[in-house]
Amino acid sequence: MVHWTAEEKQLITGLWSKVNVAECGAEALARLLIVYPWTQRFFASFGNLSSPTAVLGNPMVRAHGKKVLTSFGEAIKNLDNIKKCFAQLSKLHCDKLHVDPENFRLLGDILIVILAANHGKEFSPACQAAWQKMVRVVAHALAHEYH
Amino acid sequence: MLTAEDKKLIQQTWGKLGGAEEEIGAEALWRMFHSYPPTKTYFPHFDLSQGSDQIRGHGKKVVAALGNAIKNLDNLSQALSELSNLHAYNLRVDPPCFSLQFLSQCLQVVLATRLGKEYSPEVHSAVDKFMSAVASVLAEKYR
């Protein structure tokens, strides 16, 4: 089980309360597809992903981004039991979606860059450290049921 | 790897830092030590407390090297040749794919906190590619 200090929990939940999940999720997924274009292979059915503008405006990308980040929010509500919280999603990503877990790390890092851009100085080194730990734990949980 | 557009964006972005390079370097290192404690293992001889002269000095060095690389985007291999030797033979930092990735992430976070919306997806992509290219060159001589 992951140990979170009171400070880490506060830094994570505190910042999360200021996040617009729909916008941030859309941005995160869009950036994943733009910065690491090979990830588009998982979204062949999403239509036009031919340029950054196309990706950012793509309604399927936006909707799916929101879904992904909403799910992430569940982990924040269950900090003491993330592995269990994501067990089903982990199986899904392995068995049905066939996503290499390395991609979870990439998305996590992108989310952090977006939080940094949106919150400036408030995204202090201590805040970043708590969030890097958070995304690492989530990525690990999502990879946990892989076989 | 780097398109003409990427190069333009990188140079423009670097140009916006307005002399804060030293602070940015120090902050990136500090964030790296904080978020990825194992990176501290390469600096047992440093005072790693916040604001230490050694972190500031080293941050300045790192950013100067990156600045030099940015002035020579068409010939990164040559521009970083000395550093490549240093990292491969002397420092032997864990293959750049790993440790330099952490520095790249932290540098990007510092840039994003300062540039906000200007750290657009296109800029993000260009800088990420640039840091990846730097790591590649530094890794060239590892074995």
Tab-separated table of C-alpha atoms in Angstrom:
chain	number	residue	atom	x	y	z
A	1	MET	CA	0.000	0.000	0.000
A	2	VAL	CA	1.246	3.458	-0.841
A	3	HIS	CA	2.038	5.784	2.012
A	4	TRP	CA	0.904	9.382	1.559
A	5	THR	CA	1.939	12.080	3.982
A	6	ALA	CA	-0.717	14.537	5.101
A	7	GLU	CA	1.105	17.216	3.123
A	8	GLU	CA	1.078	15.147	-0.070
A	9	LYS	CA	-2.636	14.465	0.271
A	10	GLN	CA	-3.299	18.147	0.792
A	11	LEU	CA	-1.193	19.165	-2.217
A	12	ILE	CA	-2.982	16.648	-4.429
A	13	THR	CA	-6.574	17.173	-3.322
A	14	GLY	CA	-6.091	20.916	-2.945
A	15	LEU	CA	-4.938	21.397	-6.513
A	16	TRP	CA	-7.473	18.908	-7.860
A	17	SER	CA	-10.349	20.977	-6.481
A	18	LYS	CA	-9.257	23.752	-8.858
A	19	VAL	CA	-9.021	21.579	-11.941
A	20	ASN	CA	-11.642	21.784	-14.682
A	21	VAL	CA	-11.741	18.071	-15.429
A	22	ALA	CA	-13.363	18.342	-18.859
A	23	GLU	CA	-10.940	20.997	-20.146
A	24	CYS	CA	-7.857	19.555	-18.541
A	25	GLY	CA	-8.688	16.019	-19.646
A	26	ALA	CA	-9.273	17.129	-23.225
A	27	GLU	CA	-5.979	19.049	-23.211
A	28	ALA	CA	-4.050	16.144	-21.702
A	29	LEU	CA	-5.234	13.589	-24.217
A	30	ALA	CA	-4.744	16.046	-27.091
A	31	ARG	CA	-1.179	16.759	-26.014
A	32	LEU	CA	-0.455	13.034	-25.726
A	33	LEU	CA	-1.513	12.596	-29.351
A	34	ILE	CA	0.434	15.679	-30.463
A	35	VAL	CA	3.667	15.322	-28.488
A	36	TYR	CA	3.844	11.520	-28.895
A	37	PRO	CA	2.112	10.944	-32.242
A	38	TRP	CA	2.601	7.179	-32.160
A	39	THR	CA	-0.059	7.036	-29.447
A	40	GLN	CA	-2.584	7.842	-32.178
A	41	ARG	CA	-2.491	4.155	-33.007
A	42	PHE	CA	-4.905	3.544	-30.160
A	43	PHE	CA	-7.390	6.027	-31.547
A	44	ALA	CA	-7.689	5.075	-35.198
A	45	SER	CA	-11.470	5.454	-35.026
A	46	PHE	CA	-11.322	9.030	-33.748
A	47	GLY	CA	-11.294	10.706	-37.155
A	48	ASN	CA	-9.120	13.701	-37.996
A	49	LEU	CA	-5.885	13.748	-35.989
A	50	SER	CA	-3.787	15.187	-38.778
A	51	SER	CA	-2.543	18.362	-37.071
A	52	PRO	CA	-2.356	19.900	-33.581
A	53	THR	CA	-5.355	22.082	-34.431
A	54	ALA	CA	-7.345	19.063	-35.637
A	55	VAL	CA	-6.491	17.091	-32.515
A	56	LEU	CA	-7.318	19.933	-30.126
A	57	GLY	CA	-10.680	20.498	-31.803
A	58	ASN	CA	-11.604	16.850	-32.249
A	59	PRO	CA	-14.804	16.188	-30.247
A	60	MET	CA	-14.011	12.513	-29.712
A	61	VAL	CA	-10.612	13.422	-28.282
A	62	ARG	CA	-12.214	15.964	-25.964
A	63	ALA	CA	-14.877	13.531	-24.772
A	64	HIS	CA	-12.437	10.734	-24.201
A	65	GLY	CA	-9.998	13.032	-22.440
A	66	LYS	CA	-12.731	14.027	-20.030
A	67	LYS	CA	-13.536	10.353	-19.410
A	68	VAL	CA	-9.905	9.525	-18.697
A	69	LEU	CA	-9.390	12.396	-16.286
A	70	THR	CA	-12.692	11.727	-14.513
A	71	SER	CA	-11.416	8.249	-13.885
A	72	PHE	CA	-8.173	9.719	-12.581
A	73	GLY	CA	-10.292	11.711	-10.161
A	74	GLU	CA	-11.567	8.442	-8.704
A	75	ALA	CA	-8.015	7.558	-7.748
A	76	ILE	CA	-7.719	10.867	-5.909
A	77	LYS	CA	-10.841	9.994	-3.919
A	78	ASN	CA	-9.293	6.609	-3.106
A	79	LEU	CA	-5.674	7.462	-2.437
A	80	ASP	CA	-5.338	4.632	0.022
A	81	ASN	CA	-6.606	2.006	-2.368
A	82	ILE	CA	-5.649	2.915	-5.898
A	83	LYS	CA	-4.653	-0.587	-7.014
A	84	LYS	CA	-8.069	-1.965	-6.133
A	85	CYS	CA	-9.796	1.059	-7.617
A	86	PHE	CA	-8.106	0.479	-10.982
A	87	ALA	CA	-8.043	-3.331	-11.101
A	88	GLN	CA	-10.810	-3.559	-13.698
A	89	LEU	CA	-9.407	-0.716	-15.789
A	90	SER	CA	-6.030	-2.405	-15.689
A	91	LYS	CA	-7.466	-5.630	-17.084
A	92	LEU	CA	-9.292	-3.619	-19.739
A	93	HIS	CA	-6.129	-1.820	-20.857
A	94	CYS	CA	-4.275	-5.116	-21.079
A	95	ASP	CA	-6.820	-7.530	-22.476
A	96	LYS	CA	-9.002	-5.363	-24.674
A	97	LEU	CA	-7.112	-2.163	-25.437
A	98	HIS	CA	-3.581	-3.625	-25.627
A	99	VAL	CA	-1.924	-0.454	-24.389
A	100	ASP	CA	1.766	-0.573	-23.488
A	101	PRO	CA	1.957	0.693	-19.870
A	102	GLU	CA	4.743	3.067	-20.860
A	103	ASN	CA	1.959	5.241	-22.282
A	104	PHE	CA	0.474	5.742	-18.807
A	105	ARG	CA	3.738	7.346	-17.731
A	106	LEU	CA	3.695	9.635	-20.776
A	107	LEU	CA	0.145	10.790	-20.078
A	108	GLY	CA	0.947	11.347	-16.413
A	109	ASP	CA	3.911	13.579	-17.267
A	110	ILE	CA	1.807	15.537	-19.735
A	111	LEU	CA	-0.883	16.110	-17.117
A	112	ILE	CA	1.797	17.540	-14.859
A	113	VAL	CA	3.046	19.952	-17.512
A	114	ILE	CA	-0.542	21.171	-18.004
A	115	LEU	CA	-1.022	21.660	-14.261
A	116	ALA	CA	2.249	23.619	-14.244
A	117	ALA	CA	1.107	25.840	-17.116
A	118	ASN	CA	-2.286	26.458	-15.484
A	119	HIS	CA	-1.110	27.106	-11.949
A	120	GLY	CA	2.276	28.798	-12.339
A	121	LYS	CA	4.130	29.449	-9.099
A	122	GLU	CA	1.454	27.615	-7.120
A	123	PHE	CA	2.719	24.435	-8.751
A	124	SER	CA	5.678	24.463	-6.388
A	125	PRO	CA	8.439	21.854	-6.296
A	126	ALA	CA	6.676	20.150	-3.361
A	127	CYS	CA	3.413	20.164	-5.291
A	128	GLN	CA	5.111	18.709	-8.363
A	129	ALA	CA	6.772	15.995	-6.263
A	130	ALA	CA	3.413	14.934	-4.790
A	131	TRP	CA	1.833	14.862	-8.234
A	132	GLN	CA	4.741	12.982	-9.855
A	133	LYS	CA	4.246	10.379	-7.139
A	134	MET	CA	0.503	10.363	-7.824
A	135	VAL	CA	0.868	9.753	-11.561
A	136	ARG	CA	3.514	7.114	-10.916
A	137	VAL	CA	1.182	5.273	-8.531
A	138	VAL	CA	-1.715	5.492	-11.002
A	139	ALA	CA	0.460	4.217	-13.859
A	140	HIS	CA	1.644	1.363	-11.664
A	141	ALA	CA	-1.911	0.454	-10.673
A	142	LEU	CA	-3.028	0.456	-14.294
A	143	ALA	CA	-0.183	-1.864	-15.191
A	144	HIS	CA	-0.714	-4.132	-12.200
A	145	GLU	CA	-3.108	-6.634	-13.763
A	146	TYR	CA	-1.089	-7.045	-16.948
A	147	HIS	CA	-0.057	-10.537	-17.861
B	1	MET	CA	14.143	14.770	-36.055
B	2	LEU	CA	13.626	18.474	-35.411
B	3	THR	CA	11.610	20.194	-38.128
B	4	ALA	CA	12.259	23.789	-39.173
B	5	GLU	CA	9.121	24.764	-37.255
B	6	ASP	CA	10.339	22.945	-34.121
B	7	LYS	CA	13.662	24.799	-34.304
B	8	LYS	CA	11.904	28.136	-34.652
B	9	LEU	CA	9.640	27.424	-31.672
B	10	ILE	CA	12.551	26.306	-29.514
B	11	GLN	CA	14.591	29.411	-30.278
B	12	GLN	CA	11.585	31.667	-29.719
B	13	THR	CA	10.773	30.002	-26.411
B	14	TRP	CA	14.355	30.261	-25.205
B	15	GLY	CA	14.329	33.908	-26.217
B	16	LYS	CA	11.404	34.543	-23.850
B	17	LEU	CA	13.373	33.533	-20.787
B	18	GLY	CA	14.811	37.027	-20.514
B	19	GLY	CA	17.987	36.405	-18.603
B	20	ALA	CA	16.368	34.115	-16.036
B	21	GLU	CA	18.355	31.163	-17.321
B	22	GLU	CA	20.357	30.673	-14.136
B	23	GLU	CA	17.255	30.600	-11.941
B	24	ILE	CA	15.523	28.265	-14.338
B	25	GLY	CA	18.436	25.837	-14.285
B	26	ALA	CA	18.607	25.847	-10.506
B	27	GLU	CA	14.844	25.403	-10.180
B	28	ALA	CA	14.787	22.534	-12.675
B	29	LEU	CA	17.520	20.729	-10.739
B	30	TRP	CA	15.823	21.363	-7.406
B	31	ARG	CA	12.518	19.993	-8.742
B	32	MET	CA	14.341	16.970	-10.151
B	33	PHE	CA	15.953	16.173	-6.787
B	34	HIS	CA	12.608	16.604	-5.068
B	35	SER	CA	10.470	14.565	-7.480
B	36	TYR	CA	13.066	11.914	-8.301
B	37	PRO	CA	15.236	11.380	-5.222
B	38	PRO	CA	17.425	8.718	-6.905
B	39	THR	CA	18.881	11.480	-9.103
B	40	LYS	CA	20.613	12.806	-6.001
B	41	THR	CA	22.904	9.794	-6.106
B	42	TYR	CA	24.923	11.563	-8.796
B	43	PHE	CA	25.663	14.470	-6.483
B	44	PRO	CA	26.927	13.041	-3.191
B	45	HIS	CA	29.550	15.777	-3.165
B	46	PHE	CA	27.004	18.594	-3.400
B	47	ASP	CA	25.190	20.589	-0.773
B	48	LEU	CA	21.692	19.715	-1.922
B	49	SER	CA	19.796	22.067	0.354
B	50	GLN	CA	17.416	24.504	-1.273
B	51	GLY	CA	19.140	27.490	-2.834
B	52	SER	CA	22.608	26.052	-2.367
B	53	ASP	CA	25.403	27.702	-4.327
B	54	GLN	CA	26.296	24.380	-5.872
B	55	ILE	CA	22.791	23.803	-7.221
B	56	ARG	CA	22.694	27.345	-8.578
B	57	GLY	CA	26.128	26.952	-10.138
B	58	HIS	CA	25.301	23.627	-11.682
B	59	GLY	CA	21.896	24.779	-12.903
B	60	LYS	CA	23.627	27.684	-14.632
B	61	LYS	CA	26.068	25.289	-16.320
B	62	VAL	CA	23.305	22.982	-17.534
B	63	VAL	CA	21.233	25.804	-18.954
B	64	ALA	CA	24.272	27.374	-20.631
B	65	ALA	CA	24.948	24.041	-22.335
B	66	LEU	CA	21.341	23.821	-23.479
B	67	GLY	CA	21.515	27.411	-24.700
B	68	ASN	CA	24.574	26.540	-26.720
B	69	ALA	CA	22.821	23.511	-28.158
B	70	ILE	CA	19.899	25.744	-29.147
B	71	LYS	CA	22.267	28.022	-31.065
B	72	ASN	CA	23.508	24.944	-32.931
B	73	LEU	CA	20.345	22.994	-33.619
B	74	ASP	CA	21.618	21.991	-37.037
B	75	ASN	CA	24.629	20.316	-35.538
B	76	LEU	CA	23.773	19.016	-32.095
B	77	SER	CA	26.228	16.141	-32.316
B	78	GLN	CA	29.150	18.453	-32.680
B	79	ALA	CA	27.915	21.125	-30.282
B	80	LEU	CA	27.432	18.538	-27.522
B	81	SER	CA	30.426	16.366	-28.350
B	82	GLU	CA	32.478	17.292	-25.284
B	83	LEU	CA	29.498	16.849	-22.984
B	84	SER	CA	28.761	13.553	-24.634
B	85	ASN	CA	32.243	12.315	-23.744
B	86	LEU	CA	31.888	13.625	-20.215
B	87	HIS	CA	28.558	11.923	-19.574
B	88	ALA	CA	29.621	8.648	-21.135
B	89	TYR	CA	33.092	8.206	-19.712
B	90	ASN	CA	33.317	10.298	-16.555
B	91	LEU	CA	29.895	10.935	-15.123
B	92	ARG	CA	28.288	7.752	-16.391
B	93	VAL	CA	24.827	9.008	-15.581
B	94	ASP	CA	22.372	6.162	-16.012
B	95	PRO	CA	21.736	5.857	-19.771
B	96	PRO	CA	20.202	9.142	-20.769
B	97	CYS	CA	16.951	7.478	-21.594
B	98	PHE	CA	16.248	7.363	-17.889
B	99	SER	CA	17.862	10.092	-15.847
B	100	LEU	CA	17.911	12.848	-18.407
B	101	GLN	CA	14.231	12.197	-18.951
B	102	PHE	CA	13.644	13.403	-15.387
B	103	LEU	CA	15.612	16.563	-16.001
B	104	SER	CA	13.656	17.084	-19.218
B	105	GLN	CA	10.338	16.748	-17.394
B	106	CYS	CA	11.400	19.171	-14.662
B	107	LEU	CA	12.772	21.723	-17.108
B	108	GLN	CA	9.489	21.588	-18.994
B	109	VAL	CA	7.544	22.089	-15.773
B	110	VAL	CA	9.643	25.172	-14.970
B	111	LEU	CA	9.084	26.571	-18.463
B	112	ALA	CA	5.355	25.828	-18.225
B	113	THR	CA	4.979	27.570	-14.849
B	114	ARG	CA	6.627	30.663	-16.323
B	115	LEU	CA	5.035	30.677	-19.760
B	116	GLY	CA	1.530	29.474	-18.894
B	117	LYS	CA	-0.695	29.342	-21.977
B	118	GLU	CA	2.315	30.194	-24.153
B	119	TYR	CA	3.606	26.721	-23.400
B	120	SER	CA	1.278	25.510	-26.116
B	121	PRO	CA	1.030	21.918	-27.356
B	122	GLU	CA	3.273	22.860	-30.297
B	123	VAL	CA	5.939	24.377	-28.038
B	124	HIS	CA	5.615	21.432	-25.630
B	125	SER	CA	6.181	19.046	-28.511
B	126	ALA	CA	9.193	20.950	-29.876
B	127	VAL	CA	10.897	21.227	-26.480
B	128	ASP	CA	10.221	17.559	-25.692
B	129	LYS	CA	11.763	16.551	-29.025
B	130	PHE	CA	14.728	18.824	-28.420
B	131	MET	CA	15.443	17.346	-24.975
B	132	SER	CA	15.082	13.901	-26.478
B	133	ALA	CA	17.593	14.792	-29.185
B	134	VAL	CA	20.019	16.135	-26.561
B	135	ALA	CA	19.701	12.905	-24.557
B	136	SER	CA	20.322	10.903	-27.731
B	137	VAL	CA	23.519	12.769	-28.506
B	138	LEU	CA	24.721	12.458	-24.920
B	139	ALA	CA	24.067	8.703	-25.110
B	140	GLU	CA	25.998	8.227	-28.347
B	141	LYS	CA	29.250	7.243	-26.723
B	142	TYR	CA	27.984	5.072	-23.912
B	143	ARG	CA	28.989	1.874	-25.579
